[in-house]
Short mmCIF file of C-alpha atoms in Angstrom, two decimals:
data_model
loop_
_atom_site.label_atom_id
_atom_site.label_comp_id
_atom_site.label_asym_id
_atom_site.label_seq_id
_atom_site.Cartn_x
_atom_site.Cartn_y
_atom_site.Cartn_z
CA UNK A 330 2.07 0.60 88.87
CA UNK A 331 -0.74 1.58 86.45
CA UNK A 332 0.61 5.05 86.49
CA UNK A 333 3.93 3.87 85.14
CA UNK A 334 2.24 1.75 82.46
CA UNK A 335 0.18 4.68 81.33
CA UNK A 336 3.15 6.71 81.33
CA UNK A 337 5.18 4.20 79.15
CA UNK A 338 2.25 3.81 76.66
CA UNK A 339 1.87 7.62 76.48
CA UNK A 340 5.75 7.89 75.72
CA UNK A 341 5.62 5.32 73.07
CA UNK A 342 2.89 6.81 71.50
CA UNK A 343 4.16 10.37 71.44
CA UNK A 344 7.69 8.79 69.99
CA UNK A 345 5.62 7.04 67.44
CA UNK A 346 3.43 10.01 66.49
CA UNK A 347 6.49 12.30 66.23
CA UNK A 348 8.48 9.74 64.03
CA UNK A 349 5.23 9.55 61.72
CA UNK A 350 4.86 13.31 61.58
CA UNK A 351 8.76 13.58 60.64
CA UNK A 352 8.52 10.75 58.14
CA UNK A 353 5.41 12.26 56.58
CA UNK A 354 7.05 15.88 56.31
CA UNK A 355 10.05 14.72 54.81
CA UNK A 356 8.17 12.51 52.36
CA UNK A 357 5.36 15.26 51.51
CA UNK A 358 6.84 18.59 52.79
CA UNK A 359 9.34 20.90 51.17
CA UNK A 360 12.85 19.54 50.51
CA UNK A 361 14.29 22.83 49.51
CA UNK A 362 14.87 26.11 51.46
CA UNK A 363 12.77 29.18 50.56
CA UNK A 364 15.82 31.11 49.17
CA UNK A 365 16.17 28.85 46.08
CA UNK A 366 13.47 29.85 43.28
CA UNK A 367 10.87 27.23 42.36
CA UNK A 368 11.16 25.68 39.00
CA UNK A 369 8.47 25.38 36.48
CA UNK A 370 7.60 21.79 37.88
CA UNK A 371 8.07 22.48 41.58
CA UNK A 372 5.91 19.89 43.47
CA UNK A 373 5.35 17.88 40.31
CA UNK A 374 5.79 14.36 42.07
CA UNK A 375 3.43 15.39 44.80
CA UNK A 376 0.93 16.96 42.53
CA UNK A 377 0.80 13.84 40.33
CA UNK A 378 0.78 11.63 43.23
CA UNK A 379 -2.48 13.64 44.52
CA UNK A 380 -3.79 12.88 40.93
CA UNK A 381 -3.30 9.33 41.49
CA UNK A 382 -5.11 9.49 44.82
CA UNK A 383 -8.01 11.16 43.05
CA UNK A 384 -8.20 8.59 40.25
CA UNK A 385 -8.05 5.79 42.93
CA UNK A 386 -10.84 7.64 44.69
CA UNK A 387 -12.86 8.02 41.58
CA UNK A 388 -12.51 4.35 40.80
CA UNK A 389 -13.53 3.40 44.49
CA UNK A 390 -16.46 5.77 44.36
CA UNK A 391 -17.75 4.64 40.90
CA UNK A 392 -17.34 0.75 41.27
CA UNK A 393 -17.47 0.27 45.22
CA UNK A 394 -19.54 3.27 46.88
CA UNK A 395 -22.06 4.14 43.99
CA UNK A 396 -23.66 0.47 43.88
CA UNK A 397 -24.54 0.78 47.71
CA UNK A 398 -26.11 4.24 47.18
CA UNK A 399 -28.99 2.60 45.73
CA UNK A 400 -32.65 2.41 47.33
CA UNK A 401 -32.39 -1.31 47.84
CA UNK A 402 -28.83 -1.60 48.99
CA UNK A 403 -26.94 -1.02 52.30
CA UNK A 404 -26.71 2.83 52.44
CA UNK A 405 -30.51 3.01 52.23
CA UNK A 406 -30.49 1.37 55.81
CA UNK A 407 -28.02 3.59 57.39
CA UNK A 408 -30.03 5.36 60.43
CA UNK A 409 -30.84 9.07 59.93
CA UNK A 410 -28.67 9.71 56.75
CA UNK A 411 -29.51 6.65 54.90
CA UNK A 412 -31.99 8.07 52.70
CA UNK A 413 -30.40 11.35 52.27
CA UNK A 414 -27.25 9.79 50.84
CA UNK A 415 -29.30 7.71 48.45
CA UNK A 416 -31.30 10.86 47.24
CA UNK A 417 -27.94 12.73 46.81
CA UNK A 418 -26.38 10.04 44.93
CA UNK A 419 -29.24 9.31 42.47
CA UNK A 420 -30.57 12.69 42.05
CA UNK A 421 -30.46 14.01 38.44
CA UNK A 422 -30.32 10.58 37.22
CA UNK A 423 -33.79 10.18 35.30
CA UNK A 424 -33.99 6.60 34.72
CA UNK A 425 -36.56 5.55 37.14
CA UNK A 426 -37.66 2.40 35.09
CA UNK A 427 -34.13 0.97 34.55
CA UNK A 428 -32.05 0.70 37.84
CA UNK A 429 -29.08 -0.45 36.03
CA UNK A 430 -28.99 2.71 34.31
CA UNK A 431 -29.32 4.58 37.68
CA UNK A 432 -26.49 2.73 39.15
CA UNK A 433 -24.37 3.70 36.24
CA UNK A 434 -25.37 7.26 36.42
CA UNK A 435 -24.61 7.24 40.32
CA UNK A 436 -21.10 5.77 39.39
CA UNK A 437 -20.44 8.42 37.24
CA UNK A 438 -21.52 11.20 39.82
CA UNK A 439 -18.98 9.27 42.05
CA UNK A 440 -16.16 10.17 39.61
CA UNK A 441 -17.32 13.75 39.37
CA UNK A 442 -17.08 13.86 43.00
CA UNK A 443 -13.39 12.90 43.00
CA UNK A 444 -12.41 14.83 39.90
CA UNK A 445 -14.26 17.98 40.98
CA UNK A 446 -12.25 17.80 44.26
CA UNK A 447 -8.97 17.39 42.31
CA UNK A 448 -10.05 20.17 39.96
CA UNK A 449 -10.89 22.66 42.68
CA UNK A 450 -7.70 21.70 44.47
CA UNK A 451 -5.36 22.42 41.46
CA UNK A 452 -7.49 25.49 40.47
CA UNK A 453 -7.05 27.06 44.19
CA UNK A 454 -3.16 26.07 44.40
CA UNK A 455 -2.60 27.41 40.97
CA UNK A 456 -3.74 30.82 41.87
CA UNK A 457 -1.86 30.47 45.14
CA UNK A 458 1.37 29.58 42.80
CA UNK A 459 0.80 32.63 40.69
CA UNK A 460 0.56 34.85 43.82
CA UNK A 461 3.37 32.98 45.81
CA UNK A 462 5.65 30.89 43.32
CA UNK A 463 6.88 28.93 46.34
CA UNK A 464 3.37 27.43 47.21
CA UNK A 465 3.91 24.17 45.06
CA UNK A 466 6.58 22.81 47.26
CA UNK A 467 5.09 23.81 50.61
CA UNK A 468 2.68 22.30 53.18
CA UNK A 469 1.89 19.12 51.18
CA UNK A 470 0.69 17.09 54.47
CA UNK A 471 -1.92 19.74 54.83
CA UNK A 472 -2.80 19.76 51.19
CA UNK A 473 -3.31 15.95 50.97
CA UNK A 474 -5.68 16.17 54.11
CA UNK A 475 -7.56 19.30 52.42
CA UNK A 476 -7.97 17.17 49.29
CA UNK A 477 -9.43 14.07 51.51
CA UNK A 478 -11.72 16.36 53.08
CA UNK A 479 -12.97 17.73 49.81
CA UNK A 480 -13.61 14.19 48.78
CA UNK A 481 -15.43 13.11 51.90
CA UNK A 482 -17.48 16.48 51.80
CA UNK A 483 -18.57 15.63 48.35
CA UNK A 484 -20.16 12.51 49.43
CA UNK A 485 -22.89 14.41 50.97
CA UNK A 486 -23.57 16.90 48.24
CA UNK A 487 -26.42 16.28 45.87
CA UNK A 488 -25.84 15.53 42.01
CA UNK A 489 -28.07 18.27 41.06
CA UNK A 490 -27.03 20.77 40.13
CA UNK A 491 -23.44 20.99 41.24
CA UNK A 492 -22.16 17.59 39.73
CA UNK A 493 -25.03 17.09 37.32
CA UNK A 494 -25.03 19.43 34.92
CA UNK A 495 -22.69 21.97 35.96
CA UNK A 496 -19.14 20.21 36.76
CA UNK A 497 -20.04 17.71 33.84
CA UNK A 498 -20.04 20.46 31.44
CA UNK A 499 -17.04 21.94 33.02
CA UNK A 500 -15.11 18.57 32.79
CA UNK A 501 -16.26 18.15 28.91
CA UNK A 502 -14.93 21.72 28.34
CA UNK A 503 -11.73 21.10 30.07
CA UNK A 504 -11.02 17.75 28.55
CA UNK A 505 -11.90 19.13 25.13
CA UNK A 506 -9.16 21.76 25.74
CA UNK A 507 -6.89 19.11 27.13
CA UNK A 508 -7.26 16.90 23.91
CA UNK A 509 -6.59 19.81 21.55
CA UNK A 510 -3.52 20.55 23.98
CA UNK A 511 -2.30 16.88 23.43
CA UNK A 512 -2.43 16.91 19.62
CA UNK A 513 -0.51 20.23 19.41
CA UNK A 514 2.00 18.73 21.76
CA UNK A 515 2.37 15.67 19.86
CA UNK A 516 2.96 17.35 16.61
CA UNK A 517 5.66 19.54 18.26
CA UNK A 518 7.19 16.30 19.69
CA UNK A 519 7.42 14.83 16.05
CA UNK A 520 9.17 17.88 14.72
CA UNK A 521 11.57 18.29 17.62
CA UNK A 522 12.73 14.66 17.46
CA UNK A 523 13.91 15.03 13.99
CA UNK A 524 15.59 18.39 14.49
CA UNK A 525 17.49 17.16 17.55
CA UNK A 526 19.09 14.13 15.86
CA UNK A 527 19.99 16.34 12.82
CA UNK A 528 21.57 19.05 15.28
CA UNK A 529 23.57 16.04 16.87
CA UNK A 530 24.65 14.75 13.35
CA UNK A 531 26.05 18.30 12.52
CA UNK A 532 27.60 18.67 15.91
CA UNK A 533 29.46 14.99 15.52
CA UNK A 534 30.74 16.53 12.27
CA UNK A 535 32.27 19.43 13.81
CA UNK A 536 33.44 17.81 17.08
CA UNK A 537 34.36 14.28 15.85
CA UNK A 538 35.21 15.06 12.31
CA UNK A 539 33.66 14.71 8.88
CA UNK A 540 31.56 11.46 8.53
CA UNK A 541 30.81 10.99 12.22
CA UNK A 542 27.28 12.39 11.81
CA UNK A 543 26.54 9.57 9.68
CA UNK A 544 25.49 7.35 12.78
CA UNK A 545 22.85 9.85 13.74
CA UNK A 546 21.49 9.97 10.17
CA UNK A 547 21.49 6.09 10.29
CA UNK A 548 19.54 6.35 13.49
CA UNK A 549 16.83 8.54 11.73
CA UNK A 550 16.57 6.04 9.02
CA UNK A 551 16.44 3.10 11.34
CA UNK A 552 13.59 4.80 13.52
CA UNK A 553 11.83 5.63 10.18
CA UNK A 554 11.86 1.88 9.12
CA UNK A 555 10.65 0.79 12.75
CA UNK A 556 7.72 3.00 12.90
CA UNK A 557 6.35 2.62 9.64
CA UNK A 558 6.87 -1.33 9.78
CA UNK A 559 5.14 -0.98 13.29
CA UNK A 560 2.41 1.22 11.71
CA UNK A 561 1.81 -1.30 8.89
CA UNK A 562 1.67 -4.33 11.23
CA UNK A 563 -0.72 -2.48 13.57
CA UNK A 564 -3.18 -1.68 10.57
CA UNK A 565 -2.95 -5.16 9.53
CA UNK A 566 -3.62 -6.45 13.04
CA UNK A 567 -6.49 -4.12 13.37
CA UNK A 568 -8.24 -5.19 10.05
CA UNK A 569 -8.00 -8.79 11.26
CA UNK A 570 -8.94 -8.20 14.88
CA UNK A 571 -11.34 -5.55 14.85
CA UNK A 572 -12.54 -5.77 11.15
CA UNK A 573 -15.85 -6.75 9.79
CA UNK A 574 -17.78 -3.85 11.13
CA UNK A 575 -18.41 -0.55 8.92
CA UNK A 576 -17.34 1.84 11.56
CA UNK A 577 -14.09 0.07 12.66
CA UNK A 578 -13.38 -0.54 8.79
CA UNK A 579 -13.78 3.07 8.08
CA UNK A 580 -11.66 4.31 11.09
CA UNK A 581 -8.92 1.99 9.92
CA UNK A 582 -9.01 2.81 6.07
CA UNK A 583 -9.04 6.58 7.06
CA UNK A 584 -5.99 6.18 9.26
CA UNK A 585 -4.16 4.49 6.21
CA UNK A 586 -5.14 6.93 3.61
CA UNK A 587 -4.29 10.03 5.69
CA UNK A 588 -1.00 8.59 7.00
CA UNK A 589 -0.31 8.10 3.13
CA UNK A 590 -1.14 11.58 2.15
CA UNK A 591 0.90 13.28 4.93
CA UNK A 592 3.96 10.97 3.98
CA UNK A 593 3.64 11.75 0.10
CA UNK A 594 3.11 15.50 0.66
CA UNK A 595 6.04 15.53 2.89
CA UNK A 596 8.22 13.69 0.49
CA UNK A 597 7.10 15.61 -2.63
CA UNK A 598 6.07 19.14 -1.72
CA UNK A 599 7.02 20.04 1.65
CA UNK A 600 10.20 21.83 2.44
CA UNK A 601 9.59 21.76 6.46
CA UNK A 602 8.62 18.17 7.19
CA UNK A 603 10.77 15.37 7.33
CA UNK A 604 10.37 11.53 6.95
CA UNK A 605 11.11 10.86 10.69
CA UNK A 606 8.22 13.34 11.79
CA UNK A 607 5.78 11.78 9.01
CA UNK A 608 6.71 8.19 10.30
CA UNK A 609 6.25 9.39 14.09
CA UNK A 610 2.88 10.78 12.93
CA UNK A 611 1.84 7.67 11.12
CA UNK A 612 2.51 5.56 14.41
CA UNK A 613 0.63 8.06 16.53
CA UNK A 614 -2.21 7.83 14.25
CA UNK A 615 -2.18 4.12 14.19
CA UNK A 616 -1.90 4.08 17.92
CA UNK A 617 -4.99 6.48 18.16
CA UNK A 618 -6.94 4.18 15.76
CA UNK A 619 -6.23 1.00 17.60
CA UNK A 620 -7.37 2.83 20.86
CA UNK A 621 -10.59 3.93 19.31
CA UNK A 622 -11.51 0.70 17.99
CA UNK A 623 -10.89 -0.99 21.33
CA UNK A 624 -13.42 1.39 22.70
CA UNK A 625 -16.14 0.30 20.46
CA UNK A 626 -18.85 -0.70 22.93
CA UNK A 627 -20.50 -2.99 20.25
CA UNK A 628 -19.38 -6.59 21.49
CA UNK A 629 -19.75 -7.96 17.90
CA UNK A 630 -17.17 -5.40 16.73
CA UNK A 631 -14.85 -5.44 19.62
CA UNK A 632 -13.55 -8.87 20.94
CA UNK A 633 -11.94 -7.05 23.89
CA UNK A 634 -15.19 -7.00 25.36
CA UNK A 635 -15.23 -10.28 27.30
CA UNK A 636 -16.83 -11.73 30.23
CA UNK A 637 -16.50 -9.79 33.55
CA UNK A 638 -14.27 -12.04 35.56
CA UNK A 639 -12.02 -11.13 38.84
CA UNK A 640 -8.97 -11.06 36.51
CA UNK A 641 -10.45 -8.99 33.79
CA UNK A 642 -11.62 -6.41 36.36
CA UNK A 643 -8.30 -6.19 38.00
CA UNK A 644 -6.74 -5.92 34.69
CA UNK A 645 -9.00 -3.25 33.34
CA UNK A 646 -9.10 -1.15 36.32
CA UNK A 647 -5.09 -1.28 36.53
CA UNK A 648 -4.72 -0.36 32.65
CA UNK A 649 -7.15 2.49 33.13
CA UNK A 650 -5.53 4.12 36.30
CA UNK A 651 -1.97 3.45 34.74
CA UNK A 652 -2.95 5.24 31.37
CA UNK A 653 -4.37 8.12 33.31
CA UNK A 654 -1.50 8.62 35.61
CA UNK A 655 1.21 8.43 32.57
CA UNK A 656 -0.88 11.06 30.88
CA UNK A 657 -0.72 13.27 34.18
CA UNK A 658 3.12 12.69 34.56
CA UNK A 659 4.02 12.97 30.97
CA UNK A 660 2.33 16.29 30.25
CA UNK A 661 3.62 17.87 33.35
CA UNK A 662 7.43 17.40 32.05
CA UNK A 663 9.30 20.55 32.45
CA UNK A 664 9.10 21.44 28.66
CA UNK A 665 5.36 21.11 28.71
CA UNK A 666 4.96 23.92 31.32
CA UNK A 667 7.53 26.03 29.78
CA UNK A 668 10.47 25.39 32.11
CA UNK A 669 12.97 24.96 29.20
CA UNK A 670 11.69 27.92 27.26
CA UNK A 671 12.39 30.08 30.34
CA UNK A 672 15.97 28.56 30.69
CA UNK A 673 16.57 29.41 26.99
CA UNK A 674 15.43 32.93 27.43
CA UNK A 675 17.78 33.22 30.57
CA UNK A 676 20.72 31.71 28.66
CA UNK A 677 20.08 34.09 25.77
CA UNK A 678 22.93 36.61 25.25
CA UNK A 679 21.89 40.27 26.03
CA UNK A 680 22.82 43.08 23.60
CA UNK A 681 25.64 44.10 25.65
CA UNK A 682 27.21 40.36 25.47
CA UNK A 683 26.63 40.01 21.96
CA UNK A 684 30.09 41.84 20.93
CA UNK A 685 31.97 40.18 23.61
CA UNK A 686 30.66 36.52 22.29
CA UNK A 687 31.44 37.42 18.82
CA UNK A 688 35.10 38.12 19.66
CA UNK A 689 35.57 34.71 21.28
CA UNK A 690 33.44 32.48 19.19
CA UNK A 691 33.22 31.53 15.61
CA UNK A 692 31.21 29.26 13.41
CA UNK A 693 32.25 26.22 11.52
CA UNK A 694 35.14 23.66 12.26
CA UNK A 695 38.25 25.35 14.02
CA UNK A 696 41.60 23.57 13.97
CA UNK A 697 44.90 23.98 15.65
CA UNK A 698 43.82 26.52 18.11
CA UNK A 699 44.08 25.08 21.69
CA UNK A 700 42.52 28.45 23.08
CA UNK A 701 39.32 28.10 20.97
CA UNK A 702 36.47 27.94 23.44
CA UNK A 703 38.42 28.92 26.41
CA UNK A 704 36.23 32.16 27.22
CA UNK A 705 33.45 29.71 27.71
CA UNK A 706 34.74 27.76 30.63
CA UNK A 707 33.46 29.29 33.80
CA UNK A 708 35.64 30.12 36.76
CA UNK A 709 34.82 29.56 40.32
CA UNK A 710 33.78 33.40 40.65
CA UNK A 711 31.62 33.39 37.69
CA UNK A 712 29.95 30.22 38.86
CA UNK A 713 29.25 31.53 42.16
CA UNK A 714 27.92 34.91 40.56
CA UNK A 715 25.92 32.83 38.12
CA UNK A 716 24.23 30.92 40.99
CA UNK A 717 23.53 34.17 42.92
CA UNK A 718 21.82 35.64 39.78
CA UNK A 719 19.58 32.44 39.23
CA UNK A 720 18.55 32.46 42.87
CA UNK A 721 17.64 36.09 42.83
CA UNK A 722 16.16 36.39 39.27
CA UNK A 723 12.54 36.64 39.57
CA UNK A 724 11.96 35.52 35.86
CA UNK A 725 12.55 31.86 37.06
CA UNK A 726 9.22 32.04 39.32
CA UNK A 727 6.91 32.85 36.39
CA UNK A 728 5.74 29.25 35.32
CA UNK A 729 5.02 27.28 38.60
CA UNK A 730 1.47 27.79 38.31
CA UNK A 731 1.20 26.19 35.26
CA UNK A 732 1.72 22.83 36.52
CA UNK A 733 -1.59 23.16 38.56
CA UNK A 734 -3.31 24.32 35.36
CA UNK A 735 -2.38 21.51 33.37
CA UNK A 736 -3.22 18.89 36.18
CA UNK A 737 -6.62 20.72 36.47
CA UNK A 738 -7.44 19.89 32.87
CA UNK A 739 -6.00 16.33 33.52
CA UNK A 740 -8.58 16.03 36.22
CA UNK A 741 -11.36 16.93 33.88
CA UNK A 742 -9.89 14.72 31.20
CA UNK A 743 -9.79 11.53 33.38
CA UNK A 744 -13.47 12.15 34.62
CA UNK A 745 -14.42 12.09 30.76
CA UNK A 746 -12.39 9.04 30.23
CA UNK A 747 -13.88 7.10 32.98
CA UNK A 748 -17.60 8.13 32.63
CA UNK A 749 -17.55 7.91 28.49
CA UNK A 750 -17.87 11.86 28.48
CA UNK A 751 -20.72 11.76 30.86
CA UNK A 752 -22.96 9.13 29.05
CA UNK A 753 -24.95 6.67 30.75
CA UNK A 754 -26.03 4.37 27.99
CA UNK A 755 -23.73 2.40 25.58
CA UNK A 756 -21.09 2.15 27.88
CA UNK A 757 -18.57 -0.62 29.02
CA UNK A 758 -18.43 -2.37 32.22
CA UNK A 759 -16.15 -2.58 35.35
CA UNK A 760 -13.77 -4.72 33.32
CA UNK A 761 -13.55 -2.14 30.52
CA UNK A 762 -14.10 1.16 32.53
CA UNK A 763 -13.03 3.45 29.51
CA UNK A 764 -15.19 1.65 26.79
CA UNK A 765 -17.87 3.82 25.29
CA UNK A 766 -19.15 5.19 21.95
CA UNK A 767 -18.39 8.87 22.93
CA UNK A 768 -14.87 7.91 23.99
CA UNK A 769 -14.56 6.05 20.71
CA UNK A 770 -15.38 9.19 18.56
CA UNK A 771 -13.33 11.62 20.68
CA UNK A 772 -10.41 9.40 20.24
CA UNK A 773 -10.77 9.37 16.34
CA UNK A 774 -11.42 12.89 16.20
CA UNK A 775 -8.35 13.90 18.12
CA UNK A 776 -6.45 11.55 15.54
CA UNK A 777 -8.07 13.50 12.69
CA UNK A 778 -7.14 16.76 14.29
CA UNK A 779 -3.76 15.80 14.70
CA UNK A 780 -3.03 14.56 11.20
CA UNK A 781 -4.92 17.70 9.78
CA UNK A 782 -2.29 19.75 12.11
CA UNK A 783 0.53 18.12 10.76
CA UNK A 784 -0.61 18.38 7.22
CA UNK A 785 -1.30 21.97 7.51
CA UNK A 786 2.29 22.45 9.07
CA UNK A 787 3.40 20.65 5.62
CA UNK A 788 1.41 22.75 3.05
CA UNK A 789 1.24 26.10 4.97
CA UNK A 790 4.62 27.29 3.64
CA UNK A 791 3.41 26.60 0.12
CA UNK A 792 0.16 28.27 0.51
CA UNK A 793 1.41 31.53 2.25
CA UNK A 794 5.15 31.67 0.99
CA UNK A 795 5.41 35.33 2.41
CA UNK A 796 4.76 34.17 5.91
CA UNK A 797 7.54 33.14 8.26
CA UNK A 798 6.60 29.70 9.67
CA UNK A 799 9.82 29.31 11.52
#
C-alpha cells in the first residue's frame, strides 16, 4: 500500500514539475524560431522584467537586509558566518562613531550588489548578442537563475574594494552617460513630434484635399497651449509650495528665464525650431525643476519630507520603483536602439531601383488617374520574396546588442538614483528613497544641459551658416 502511495505522489510531483517547467519555458523562453532574425528589441520585455527584479532586490537589500547586517543585529548572531557577513557589509564604511551613517552606507552597498549583478548580466549578454544575435531571446529561465545566483553570491563579497569604490565609480560614470543620453533623446523627441504632425498635415492636404491638413495644425496649436499653460501652472505651484528657500527660488527662476529665452529665440531668430518644440522643452524643463526641488533634503525647503509612516514608506518605494522601471522600458523602445533607422535603411531604394520608382511615382497632387500608385501595391509573389529577403538579410541582426548596453547604463543610473549618487550624508529616508542633495543637483544640471542643447540647435545655423545641420 505504501508503495502505491509513494508511486502516486511521485507521479503527481513529476506532472507538477513538468507543467511548471513548460509554463516557465513558454513565459520566459524563446517564442520565435531561430530562422526569424531578431529585431533591435528582441528580448526587451524579459530584459526589462529582469531589470525590475534587480530593482526589487536592490530595495530589499537596502531597507531589509542591510539593517540586519550591523554588529548589534540579527546577522551578527548567525553561527560561523555572522561576523563575516557583518564585516563584509560594513567594510569601507568609515563612520565608526555614527551607527546610523554606517547603516546608510551598508544600504548603499546593498544597492550596489543588485545593480552590479544586473550590470554584469547585461554586459555579458550584450557581448553574447553581438556575437550571436539570437542570444537576446534564448534560454531566459537559465538567465534568470544566473542573475539570482549573482545576487546571492554578491551577499558574501566584501564592500571594499569591489563595490566601494570600484563599482561606485563605474556606476557614477555609467549614470552620467545615461543622463546625457536622456537629454539628447528628449531634444530629438521634441523636434520629431513637430515634424511628424507637420508631415501628417501635408499628407492630409494631398490625400484628402485642400484644407484638410488644418486639423493637424490646430492640434499643434492646441498642444502648444496645453504645454505652456501646464508649464506656467507648474512654475506658480513650485513658487508657492517649494519657494522661500534661496536654492529652490534660484532653480525655479532659472527655469523660467531659460524657457523664455529659448521661446523668444525660436520665434524671432531661428529657422529650424518650432513653437511646439519650444513648448515641449519648456514643459520638460518645468518637470525636471519640480523633480529637483522635491529631492531637496532640507525639510524646511521640502514639504514632501514628512513623517515616516507605513503608508508613506509604501508609496515612496512604489513611486521610486515605478519611475525606475518606466525609464528602463521607455529608453529601450525600438527607435532608441536603432530599430527604425535600420528599417528605414532597408526600405531605402537602391541605385538600380531609383529609375524604376521615378517612372511610377511623382510628387504633388495627382488627379483623374486611377492607376497612380498601382506599382506600389505588392503582389503575393513579391511579398513572399520580400519576407524571404527580410529573414535572410544579416543587416537586421546588427542592433540587438544595443538593448543590453542601454539596460546596463540604466542599471548604473538606478543605483545612483537610490543612493544619492553614492552619498551617505544629507540623504532622504525609506519613505523618500530618492531624496538627496546630489540627486537634486544632478537633475537640475541635466535640465540646464537639455535647455542649452536645444538653444544650440536654434542658434547653430545662424552662427555657422555654411554648415548643414539637417
